XYZ file of C-alpha atoms in Angstrom:
624
model
C -30.375 -52.560 -7.642
C -29.051 -49.152 -7.759
C -29.169 -49.241 -11.572
C -30.749 -45.930 -12.939
C -33.357 -46.442 -15.667
C -31.332 -44.116 -17.992
C -28.500 -46.556 -17.843
C -30.810 -49.468 -18.974
C -32.132 -47.247 -21.792
C -28.585 -46.601 -23.049
C -27.374 -50.145 -23.234
C -25.617 -51.032 -26.361
C -26.422 -54.033 -28.539
C -24.126 -56.438 -26.588
C -25.572 -55.458 -23.235
C -28.969 -55.646 -24.545
C -28.328 -59.190 -25.852
C -26.966 -60.148 -22.366
C -29.988 -58.598 -20.746
C -32.210 -60.599 -23.269
C -30.469 -63.821 -22.186
C -31.035 -63.165 -18.620
C -34.870 -62.517 -19.153
C -35.162 -65.716 -21.215
C -33.398 -67.776 -18.683
C -35.799 -66.550 -15.972
C -38.704 -67.242 -18.274
C -37.401 -70.817 -19.250
C -36.564 -71.823 -15.592
C -39.678 -70.186 -14.268
C -37.600 -68.975 -11.334
C -37.466 -65.319 -10.335
C -34.217 -64.189 -8.631
C -34.852 -63.401 -4.976
C -33.481 -59.749 -5.408
C -35.680 -59.148 -8.330
C -38.874 -59.647 -6.033
C -37.630 -57.407 -3.158
C -39.305 -54.019 -2.827
C -38.105 -51.108 -0.957
C -40.867 -49.230 0.670
C -40.572 -45.699 1.773
C -43.339 -44.357 3.989
C -44.644 -40.887 3.619
C -46.768 -39.289 6.332
C -50.104 -37.815 5.247
C -51.731 -36.394 8.240
C -52.723 -37.213 11.785
C -50.839 -39.064 14.575
C -47.284 -40.139 13.586
C -47.795 -43.449 15.529
C -50.747 -44.466 13.418
C -49.573 -46.751 10.433
C -52.814 -45.893 8.634
C -51.624 -42.268 8.328
C -48.792 -43.185 6.033
C -48.659 -43.715 2.264
C -46.193 -46.254 1.021
C -44.044 -45.573 -2.003
C -42.671 -48.643 -3.469
C -39.453 -48.861 -5.305
C -38.766 -51.990 -7.512
C -35.677 -52.959 -9.524
C -35.517 -51.729 -12.950
C -34.889 -55.117 -14.470
C -37.965 -56.360 -12.535
C -39.981 -53.761 -14.142
C -38.753 -54.596 -17.590
C -39.605 -58.298 -16.997
C -43.133 -57.520 -15.616
C -43.610 -55.121 -18.531
C -43.074 -57.959 -20.917
C -45.497 -60.146 -18.918
C -47.917 -57.032 -18.893
C -47.806 -56.814 -22.836
C -48.563 -60.594 -23.228
C -51.448 -60.480 -20.843
C -52.899 -57.311 -22.093
C -53.127 -58.566 -25.670
C -54.623 -61.898 -24.509
C -57.420 -60.222 -22.386
C -58.224 -57.478 -24.969
C -58.562 -60.050 -27.793
C -60.964 -62.073 -25.723
C -62.708 -59.005 -24.383
C -62.359 -60.273 -20.786
C -62.318 -56.898 -19.103
C -65.675 -55.276 -19.417
C -66.413 -52.004 -21.177
C -67.462 -50.704 -17.757
C -63.853 -50.803 -16.550
C -62.065 -47.664 -18.058
C -59.051 -47.685 -15.755
C -55.565 -48.164 -17.039
C -56.821 -49.135 -20.572
C -55.259 -47.950 -23.697
C -56.928 -44.689 -25.127
C -59.268 -44.320 -22.051
C -59.106 -42.239 -18.940
C -61.026 -40.301 -16.206
C -62.637 -38.209 -18.923
C -64.432 -41.375 -20.334
C -65.734 -42.172 -17.003
C -66.882 -38.628 -16.105
C -68.620 -38.265 -19.415
C -70.250 -41.609 -19.194
C -71.546 -41.136 -15.744
C -72.717 -37.616 -16.439
C -74.488 -38.568 -19.566
C -76.196 -41.649 -18.140
C -77.527 -39.647 -15.125
C -78.842 -36.813 -17.437
C -80.486 -39.132 -19.716
C -82.336 -40.940 -16.970
C -83.422 -37.490 -15.606
C -85.311 -36.673 -18.731
C -88.033 -38.793 -17.397
C -90.707 -37.169 -15.103
C -89.887 -37.450 -11.362
C -87.024 -39.701 -12.178
C -84.006 -40.008 -9.775
C -80.680 -41.740 -9.930
C -79.042 -42.916 -6.817
C -75.278 -43.023 -7.449
C -73.378 -45.353 -5.083
C -69.801 -44.052 -4.935
C -67.952 -47.072 -3.396
C -64.623 -46.847 -1.705
C -62.858 -50.261 -1.488
C -60.672 -50.548 1.553
C -57.094 -51.284 0.422
C -58.374 -52.596 -2.863
C -55.003 -53.287 -4.568
C -53.357 -54.334 -1.353
C -55.971 -56.898 -0.406
C -56.165 -59.003 -3.469
C -56.233 -62.733 -2.314
C -53.352 -64.455 -4.299
C -54.977 -67.996 -4.426
C -58.250 -66.499 -5.661
C -56.415 -64.371 -8.414
C -54.516 -67.495 -9.583
C -57.843 -69.462 -9.831
C -59.445 -66.660 -11.707
C -56.519 -66.511 -14.204
C -56.578 -70.255 -14.678
C -60.423 -70.380 -15.112
C -59.975 -67.765 -17.893
C -57.360 -69.907 -19.684
C -54.322 -68.141 -18.385
C -52.242 -71.110 -17.333
C -49.037 -72.904 -18.175
C -45.730 -71.146 -17.919
C -47.152 -67.710 -17.637
C -49.062 -68.487 -14.586
C -46.190 -70.409 -13.047
C -43.787 -67.491 -13.500
C -46.331 -65.111 -12.007
C -46.795 -67.425 -8.935
C -43.102 -67.808 -8.583
C -42.706 -64.031 -8.640
C -45.454 -63.316 -5.913
C -44.128 -66.283 -3.880
C -40.654 -64.596 -3.787
C -42.072 -61.140 -3.176
C -41.029 -59.314 -0.073
C -40.563 -55.719 1.080
C -38.244 -53.831 3.324
C -39.300 -50.531 4.876
C -36.586 -47.733 4.371
C -36.122 -44.883 6.680
C -33.014 -42.832 6.037
C -30.205 -45.400 6.084
C -32.099 -47.773 8.308
C -33.950 -50.822 6.864
C -36.550 -53.175 8.396
C -36.325 -57.024 8.174
C -37.810 -58.463 5.126
C -41.557 -58.858 5.175
C -43.228 -61.399 2.661
C -45.991 -60.003 0.471
C -48.767 -62.428 1.231
C -51.735 -60.583 -0.396
C -52.301 -57.696 -2.832
C -50.738 -56.806 -6.081
C -47.170 -55.444 -6.147
C -46.992 -51.607 -5.984
C -45.183 -49.624 -8.596
C -45.463 -52.376 -11.100
C -47.153 -51.835 -14.604
C -48.648 -55.298 -14.384
C -50.482 -54.796 -11.128
C -53.423 -52.741 -12.300
C -54.072 -55.088 -15.192
C -54.071 -57.912 -12.578
C -56.581 -56.037 -10.420
C -58.803 -55.373 -13.439
C -58.799 -59.178 -14.231
C -59.360 -59.939 -10.580
C -62.677 -57.946 -10.611
C -63.594 -58.553 -14.314
C -66.896 -60.174 -13.475
C -68.338 -57.540 -11.117
C -70.663 -55.995 -13.829
C -71.907 -59.314 -14.722
C -72.528 -60.081 -11.022
C -75.254 -57.363 -11.128
C -76.518 -58.496 -14.443
C -77.137 -62.180 -13.766
C -78.898 -61.130 -10.623
C -81.398 -59.196 -12.705
C -80.201 -55.804 -11.322
C -81.544 -53.111 -13.774
C -79.394 -50.287 -14.864
C -79.895 -47.155 -17.012
C -80.893 -47.926 -20.497
C -78.392 -46.977 -23.237
C -79.821 -49.274 -25.984
C -82.469 -51.949 -26.186
C -79.630 -54.572 -25.397
C -77.373 -52.572 -22.937
C -78.081 -51.146 -19.486
C -75.549 -49.365 -17.474
C -75.459 -50.553 -13.888
C -71.943 -49.489 -12.882
C -68.846 -47.851 -13.901
C -65.273 -48.602 -12.948
C -62.015 -46.608 -13.117
C -59.560 -49.282 -11.666
C -60.933 -49.576 -8.028
C -63.163 -46.494 -8.172
C -66.577 -47.990 -8.474
C -69.933 -46.205 -8.888
C -73.221 -48.215 -8.977
C -76.467 -46.596 -10.422
C -80.131 -47.133 -9.284
C -83.352 -45.747 -10.019
C -84.857 -46.003 -6.573
C -84.219 -46.581 -2.851
C -85.240 -50.193 -3.151
C -83.081 -50.809 -6.280
C -80.138 -49.213 -4.542
C -80.350 -51.140 -1.352
C -80.712 -54.369 -3.379
C -77.442 -53.395 -5.275
C -75.623 -52.672 -1.976
C -76.733 -56.216 -0.895
C -75.390 -57.656 -4.162
C -72.110 -55.761 -3.790
C -71.834 -57.273 -0.333
C -72.157 -60.750 -1.702
C -69.670 -60.007 -4.449
C -67.122 -58.636 -1.930
C -67.482 -61.599 0.436
C -66.833 -64.015 -2.433
C -63.738 -62.190 -3.534
C -62.281 -61.047 -0.157
C -62.822 -57.460 -0.744
C -63.890 -54.861 1.757
C -65.852 -51.636 1.403
C -64.811 -48.755 3.447
C -68.445 -47.515 4.622
C -66.989 -44.374 6.003
C -65.858 -43.197 2.686
C -68.686 -44.579 0.642
C -71.405 -42.119 -0.273
C -74.706 -42.033 -2.085
C -75.771 -39.055 -4.165
C -79.560 -38.862 -5.130
C -79.437 -37.161 -8.523
C -82.681 -35.313 -9.411
C -83.851 -32.356 -11.411
C -84.694 -30.177 -8.438
C -86.715 -29.854 -5.342
C -86.249 -31.585 -1.992
C -85.467 -35.336 -1.938
C -88.103 -35.948 0.642
C -87.779 -38.500 3.430
C -86.141 -41.924 2.475
C -85.142 -44.902 4.441
C -81.420 -45.312 5.387
C -79.042 -47.224 3.209
C -77.385 -49.952 4.820
C -74.202 -52.069 3.860
C -73.216 -54.897 6.163
C -75.251 -53.372 8.982
C -73.696 -49.988 8.615
C -75.338 -46.893 7.477
C -74.165 -45.290 4.131
C -74.154 -41.432 4.099
C -76.287 -39.627 1.661
C -74.853 -36.384 0.219
C -75.746 -33.820 -2.414
C -72.464 -33.644 -4.116
C -69.428 -35.989 -4.531
C -66.000 -35.380 -6.338
C -65.729 -38.143 -8.760
C -62.193 -38.592 -10.349
C -61.479 -35.153 -9.621
C -64.669 -33.577 -10.839
C -67.346 -32.475 -8.413
C -70.845 -33.797 -9.247
C -73.841 -32.292 -7.777
C -77.264 -33.738 -7.289
C -78.697 -31.618 -10.165
C -76.624 -33.425 -12.631
C -75.217 -30.068 -13.794
C -71.766 -28.685 -13.453
C -72.062 -25.207 -11.823
C -70.471 -26.442 -8.602
C -67.731 -28.082 -10.572
C -66.984 -24.795 -12.421
C -66.722 -22.918 -9.037
C -64.541 -25.589 -7.755
C -62.087 -25.260 -10.635
C -62.114 -21.490 -10.518
C -61.194 -21.600 -6.778
C -58.490 -24.039 -7.535
C -57.003 -21.753 -10.159
C -57.292 -18.873 -7.733
C -55.212 -20.868 -5.169
C -52.666 -21.720 -7.876
C -52.552 -18.205 -9.001
C -50.984 -17.072 -5.752
C -48.148 -19.470 -6.144
C -47.546 -18.635 -9.823
C -47.505 -14.837 -9.047
C -44.987 -15.602 -6.161
C -42.829 -17.504 -8.667
C -42.838 -14.599 -11.056
C -41.771 -12.104 -8.310
C -38.959 -14.324 -7.094
C -37.545 -15.052 -10.638
C -38.085 -11.416 -11.720
C -39.119 -12.409 -15.145
C -39.135 -9.522 -17.520
C -40.702 -11.122 -20.560
C -44.615 -11.200 -20.992
C -44.452 -14.519 -22.923
C -43.079 -16.291 -19.771
C -46.024 -15.006 -17.751
C -48.683 -16.246 -20.408
C -47.093 -19.652 -20.641
C -47.097 -19.979 -16.855
C -50.776 -19.135 -16.776
C -51.490 -21.472 -19.620
C -49.866 -24.381 -17.615
C -51.827 -23.380 -14.523
C -55.113 -23.289 -16.637
C -54.450 -26.657 -18.121
C -53.738 -28.273 -14.846
C -56.222 -26.635 -12.491
C -58.853 -24.726 -14.377
C -59.670 -26.819 -17.324
C -59.278 -30.381 -16.259
C -61.735 -32.533 -18.274
C -63.554 -29.246 -19.066
C -64.424 -30.508 -22.488
C -66.904 -32.714 -20.704
C -68.371 -30.346 -18.008
C -67.289 -26.937 -19.170
C -69.405 -25.944 -22.142
C -72.193 -24.335 -20.236
C -70.022 -22.447 -17.799
C -67.309 -20.799 -19.947
C -68.024 -17.202 -18.818
C -67.831 -18.399 -15.137
C -64.450 -20.172 -15.929
C -63.205 -17.161 -17.752
C -63.101 -15.541 -14.245
C -59.877 -17.676 -13.665
C -58.210 -16.130 -16.594
C -59.451 -12.633 -15.892
C -58.423 -12.715 -12.195
C -54.890 -13.815 -13.034
C -54.220 -11.026 -15.576
C -55.881 -8.386 -13.496
C -53.848 -9.390 -10.524
C -50.698 -9.474 -12.636
C -51.251 -6.072 -13.967
C -52.869 -4.549 -10.741
C -55.914 -3.701 -12.751
C -59.092 -2.759 -10.828
C -61.471 -5.600 -10.618
C -64.212 -3.657 -12.316
C -62.236 -3.503 -15.591
C -64.380 -5.064 -18.346
C -63.323 -8.519 -19.383
C -63.242 -7.419 -23.055
C -60.751 -4.821 -22.123
C -58.365 -7.145 -20.282
C -58.318 -9.706 -23.093
C -58.058 -7.214 -25.767
C -55.284 -5.318 -23.903
C -53.268 -8.475 -23.224
C -53.977 -10.263 -26.453
C -55.680 -13.108 -24.592
C -58.550 -15.240 -26.118
C -61.587 -16.130 -24.054
C -61.318 -19.409 -22.276
C -64.309 -20.619 -24.270
C -61.797 -21.187 -27.268
C -59.702 -23.554 -25.154
C -62.845 -25.611 -24.181
C -64.089 -25.595 -27.782
C -60.666 -26.944 -28.986
C -60.867 -29.716 -26.401
C -64.573 -30.445 -27.211
C -63.490 -30.925 -30.936
C -60.865 -33.348 -29.950
C -63.181 -35.395 -27.626
C -65.908 -35.302 -30.209
C -63.561 -36.794 -32.828
C -62.590 -39.500 -30.274
C -66.086 -40.311 -29.407
C -66.898 -40.823 -33.113
C -63.883 -43.067 -33.663
C -64.925 -45.381 -30.659
C -66.680 -48.799 -31.297
C -70.435 -48.937 -30.694
C -69.601 -51.250 -27.873
C -67.793 -48.563 -25.745
C -69.738 -46.966 -23.061
C -68.830 -43.241 -23.971
C -70.002 -43.913 -27.576
C -73.236 -45.414 -26.449
C -73.840 -42.567 -24.198
C -73.130 -40.161 -27.098
C -75.376 -41.953 -29.457
C -78.295 -41.698 -26.847
C -77.621 -37.822 -26.203
C -77.619 -37.318 -29.903
C -80.895 -39.143 -30.334
C -82.373 -36.790 -27.660
C -80.588 -33.472 -28.613
C -83.877 -31.666 -28.996
C -85.312 -32.974 -25.752
C -85.335 -30.076 -23.374
C -85.961 -32.314 -20.316
C -82.381 -33.352 -20.289
C -80.806 -31.131 -17.716
C -77.299 -31.311 -19.420
C -76.888 -32.568 -22.884
C -73.247 -32.321 -24.177
C -74.453 -32.816 -27.800
C -76.553 -29.836 -27.640
C -73.662 -27.763 -26.663
C -71.264 -28.993 -29.357
C -74.052 -28.534 -31.908
C -74.686 -24.841 -30.733
C -70.990 -24.015 -30.911
C -70.664 -25.307 -34.505
C -73.882 -23.524 -35.590
C -72.555 -20.156 -33.976
C -69.667 -20.183 -36.431
C -71.724 -21.471 -39.445
C -70.366 -25.015 -39.259
C -73.680 -26.848 -38.948
C -72.719 -29.014 -41.889
C -69.714 -30.407 -39.991
C -72.036 -31.430 -37.051
C -74.670 -32.933 -39.526
C -71.971 -35.100 -41.170
C -71.118 -36.766 -37.874
C -67.763 -37.811 -39.499
C -64.221 -37.897 -38.101
C -62.716 -37.277 -41.463
C -64.899 -34.210 -41.815
C -63.628 -33.056 -38.408
C -59.968 -33.629 -39.305
C -60.299 -31.903 -42.686
C -62.020 -28.847 -41.188
C -60.288 -28.749 -37.846
C -57.969 -25.596 -38.435
C -60.726 -23.747 -40.024
C -63.150 -24.432 -37.241
C -60.706 -23.334 -34.576
C -59.740 -20.098 -36.569
C -63.366 -19.220 -37.199
C -64.345 -19.704 -33.484
C -61.284 -17.682 -32.382
C -62.127 -14.826 -34.803
C -65.818 -14.818 -33.517
C -64.669 -14.481 -29.882
C -62.141 -11.738 -30.907
C -64.973 -9.907 -32.738
C -67.177 -10.143 -29.818
C -64.670 -8.411 -27.691
C -63.845 -5.688 -30.354
C -67.557 -4.939 -30.589
C -67.760 -4.789 -26.590
C -64.792 -2.330 -26.550
C -66.162 0.014 -29.058
C -69.516 0.065 -27.535
C -68.398 0.474 -23.875
C -68.648 3.709 -22.097
C -66.247 2.548 -19.311
C -63.265 4.348 -21.036
C -63.639 7.026 -23.570
C -60.188 6.728 -25.323
C -59.194 3.074 -25.160
C -61.150 2.055 -28.443
C -58.999 4.641 -30.285
C -55.552 3.386 -29.042
C -56.260 -0.380 -28.772
C -54.753 -2.952 -31.235
C -58.236 -4.476 -30.985
C -57.864 -8.209 -30.977
C -54.023 -8.419 -31.152
C -51.659 -8.332 -28.260
C -50.366 -4.723 -27.666
C -46.877 -4.310 -29.105
C -45.455 -3.087 -25.799
C -45.953 -6.441 -24.275
C -43.014 -7.559 -26.468
C -40.632 -5.095 -24.895
C -38.143 -6.252 -22.352
C -39.039 -3.891 -19.564
C -39.701 -4.011 -15.778
C -43.171 -5.428 -14.973
C -44.117 -2.116 -13.197
C -43.806 -0.274 -16.439
C -46.181 -2.654 -18.123
C -48.622 -2.454 -15.184
C -48.685 1.433 -15.201
C -49.136 1.736 -18.997
C -51.900 -0.900 -18.891
C -53.654 0.872 -15.961
C -53.582 4.116 -17.832
C -54.872 2.771 -20.972
C -57.684 0.592 -19.432
C -58.737 3.215 -16.597
C -62.354 3.841 -15.710
C -63.878 7.024 -16.728
C -65.596 7.474 -13.563
C -63.289 6.087 -10.931
C -59.657 6.001 -12.319
C -56.969 4.733 -10.209
C -53.287 3.683 -10.390
C -51.506 1.124 -8.316
C -47.755 1.212 -7.943
C -45.360 -0.308 -5.402
C -48.050 -1.292 -2.970
C -50.014 1.902 -2.963
C -53.206 2.732 -4.643
C -53.679 6.417 -6.014
C -57.403 7.506 -6.591
C -58.324 10.104 -9.086
C -61.884 11.662 -9.726
C -64.162 12.477 -12.410
C -65.901 15.252 -10.215
C -63.525 16.488 -7.497
C -60.869 19.098 -8.220
C -57.117 18.437 -8.362
C -55.470 18.827 -4.995
C -52.013 19.347 -6.481
C -52.501 22.564 -8.488
C -55.553 24.166 -6.730
C -56.683 25.250 -10.211
C -60.198 24.106 -9.873
C -59.564 21.591 -12.723
C -61.116 18.169 -12.203
C -58.684 15.609 -11.004
C -58.807 13.230 -14.014
C -56.039 11.170 -15.568
C -56.182 13.495 -18.609
C -55.456 16.501 -16.301
C -52.744 14.492 -14.398
C -50.812 13.530 -17.542
C -51.161 16.652 -19.667
C -52.329 19.730 -17.939
C -51.570 19.834 -14.174
C -49.084 22.825 -13.832
C -47.670 21.344 -10.615
C -46.319 18.485 -12.675
C -44.969 20.603 -15.603
C -41.325 20.035 -14.598
C -41.556 16.290 -14.982
C -43.704 16.704 -18.078
C -41.040 18.754 -19.666
C -38.418 16.188 -18.727
C -40.269 12.948 -19.848
C -43.232 13.831 -22.082
C -42.513 17.020 -23.975
C -41.384 15.322 -27.174
C -44.737 13.308 -27.397
C -46.991 16.386 -26.818
C -45.435 18.805 -29.336
C -48.371 18.525 -31.994
C -51.222 17.011 -30.085
C -51.921 17.478 -26.384
C -54.155 14.436 -26.129
C -54.252 11.471 -23.997
C -54.919 9.357 -27.172
C -51.712 10.535 -28.744
C -49.732 10.047 -25.440
C -50.837 6.610 -24.645
C -50.321 5.303 -28.204
C -47.141 3.328 -27.295
C -44.945 2.752 -30.242
C -41.387 2.336 -28.592
C -39.759 1.094 -25.483
C -38.335 4.624 -24.937
C -41.797 6.178 -24.902
C -42.981 3.420 -22.380
C -40.019 4.210 -20.124
C -40.572 7.865 -20.297
C -44.212 7.572 -19.343
C -43.551 5.357 -16.556
C -40.775 7.670 -15.173
C -43.187 10.634 -15.379
C -45.976 8.711 -13.582
C -43.800 7.178 -10.837
C -42.235 10.604 -10.070
C -45.511 12.379 -10.151
C -47.236 9.779 -7.894
C -44.478 10.131 -5.302
C -44.969 14.116 -5.313
C -48.584 13.414 -5.168
C -48.287 11.306 -2.149
C -45.967 13.773 -0.335
C -48.352 16.679 -0.923
C -51.471 14.618 0.159
C -49.790 13.415 3.274
C-alpha cells in the first residue's frame, strides 16, 4: 500500500478513529479487502544455479494495515491458546519469554542427565521439515482450529483472509501475475508462527499416546521431543527406540501433510566416550538418515560427548572472522577514541562470541577469553605471547568470565521464576537434585554453585530465591569482577615476562593514556613498550616489525651494550640527538625506563612516539 509503518505510528486521534472504523467494518462483515491479502514477494538468490527456484529465498512484503489487522487476531488467539494450554511446553518457538536459549538448555540438560547412567546413550534425531511453514494444509488447519473450539467469526475471518491471499513476484519494476496462496501460512505475518504452532500442537502427544518413552525429568514427565517453531529434535535411548520414533514421526507427517527432508535430517548418538560401535542404519520412509558426531542446533554446535568444547571453539572462530571486519571498519573510519574500539568489540562479542554462552560457556571461559585477547592484541599489534593478564590490565578489560557470570545470574533468576511445568525448570530441578553426581558430563548447576562459592556467596545459592538474587545482584557482580581483577594483579606482580610493568601499571584500571585523543599508532607503540617481553622484545610500526635482544649487542652504536629496549630508549649514543629533542625533560632526575614509561600526559605520549618512530626509521636504514 506504499504507506510507511512510521506514518501509521504517527496517526492522530481522528485518523486512528478512522482506522479503527475500517478494522471493525472488516471484522463485522467478515470480508477482507482484496488488496489487504496481496503479498509482494522478492526473491533473493542464496547460492547455486540461478535457474533453480529452490536456490532462492522469498522475502514477503505485506500491507501495513494488514499486519495491524492480523496483529489483533494474533493477540486474541494467543490469549485463548495460552489460557487453555493448547500449545505444549515442548514448543518454545515464538512464545513470550522463551527463546533458543531455553531449547538449548533443556536439550543439553536432558542429554547429560541421561548420560549419568552407566553405558547410557541418547540418540538425538534432528528433524528438518521440508517447507514446513509453506506446506500447511489449509483445510486441515481450519479443522484443527474448529476442533479446539476456535470457530465462529474468528475462523470465518481467517478463512476469508486466506481465501483471498495471493502474491506477486517482484523483480525491479516488473511484476508477475497474481498467484493464489493455496497452502502454507502467510510469510511476514505475526499470526503465522502461532498458527503453525497450533497446527502441530499434538506432535508431543502423538509420541506419548503411542507409548514412546522419553528422558525422565519427574515421575510424571518424560521428555520425548523439543520444538522451536519447526525445529524438531526427538530423543531416544536406543537404536530400536529411535527407529520406532522415526516410524511414529512418519505416521504423524502423513496425517498432517508434512514432509521430512531426509537429506538435512541427522541423528547424533550422544555418549560419554569411546567408539559408538556398529549399529543398524536408521530409516525414514525407505531413506537412510545420516549419523553424525556433532550438529549445530539453533546456532549452538552440540557434540556427541554432551559437552561444549567444540561449541566454544566454534564461537571463538566466528569471533576471529568478525574481528577482521571490525578492525577494517576502525581503519576506514580512522577513529581516535579508545572507547569506540571497546564498544565495537563488545558488540562483536555479544553477537558472535557469547551467543547463549550462559548455557554452554561456564566450563570454557579461558578458551573464550582467546576471542577478547586476540582482538586487543591485534588492535595494539602486541606479540601473541604477551600474557593475558598483561593485556587485560593494560587495557582495563575484564576477563570474559565476568560477562558469562552476569548472563548466568540473569538466566538463573529466570529459571527460578518459571513454573514447575516448564521444561527448562524441570531440567534445572533435576540438575540441582544431582549436583554432586560426578557422572553427569556437564551440570550447569554445578558451575553456578562453584562460581558463587568462589566469591563467598554460597548463601545466595542455598536460598534458591529470585528475590535474594535481585537483592544481591550488584554485590555479586562487583565481587566477581574484583575477584577477576585481583587474579590479574597477582599474575602481573608474580610474572617474570617483563621486569618493569608491575611498577608502572595502573593494576586493574584502564591506563589513563587510553583516554587521550591521539593517533592509534601512538597507543600501540606505548603499549608495546610497556608490555614488552624481557627475553624477546619487539616493536611493530607501519607494517614493519623491529626485533630487539636480551643477549646480542646493539648494531647502532657498536658499543658492545646489549640491544635491549632499555638501551634503545635511554642509553644508545647513536640516538642521543632524538633523545635530547623528545625525551630530555623526562630523564633529568631518573634515567630509568620505569620513569620514562609512566605516562601522565598527552605531550609525553606524543614525544615518546616521535622518538621511537624516528629512531626506528634510523635503525631500519642502518640495518639495511
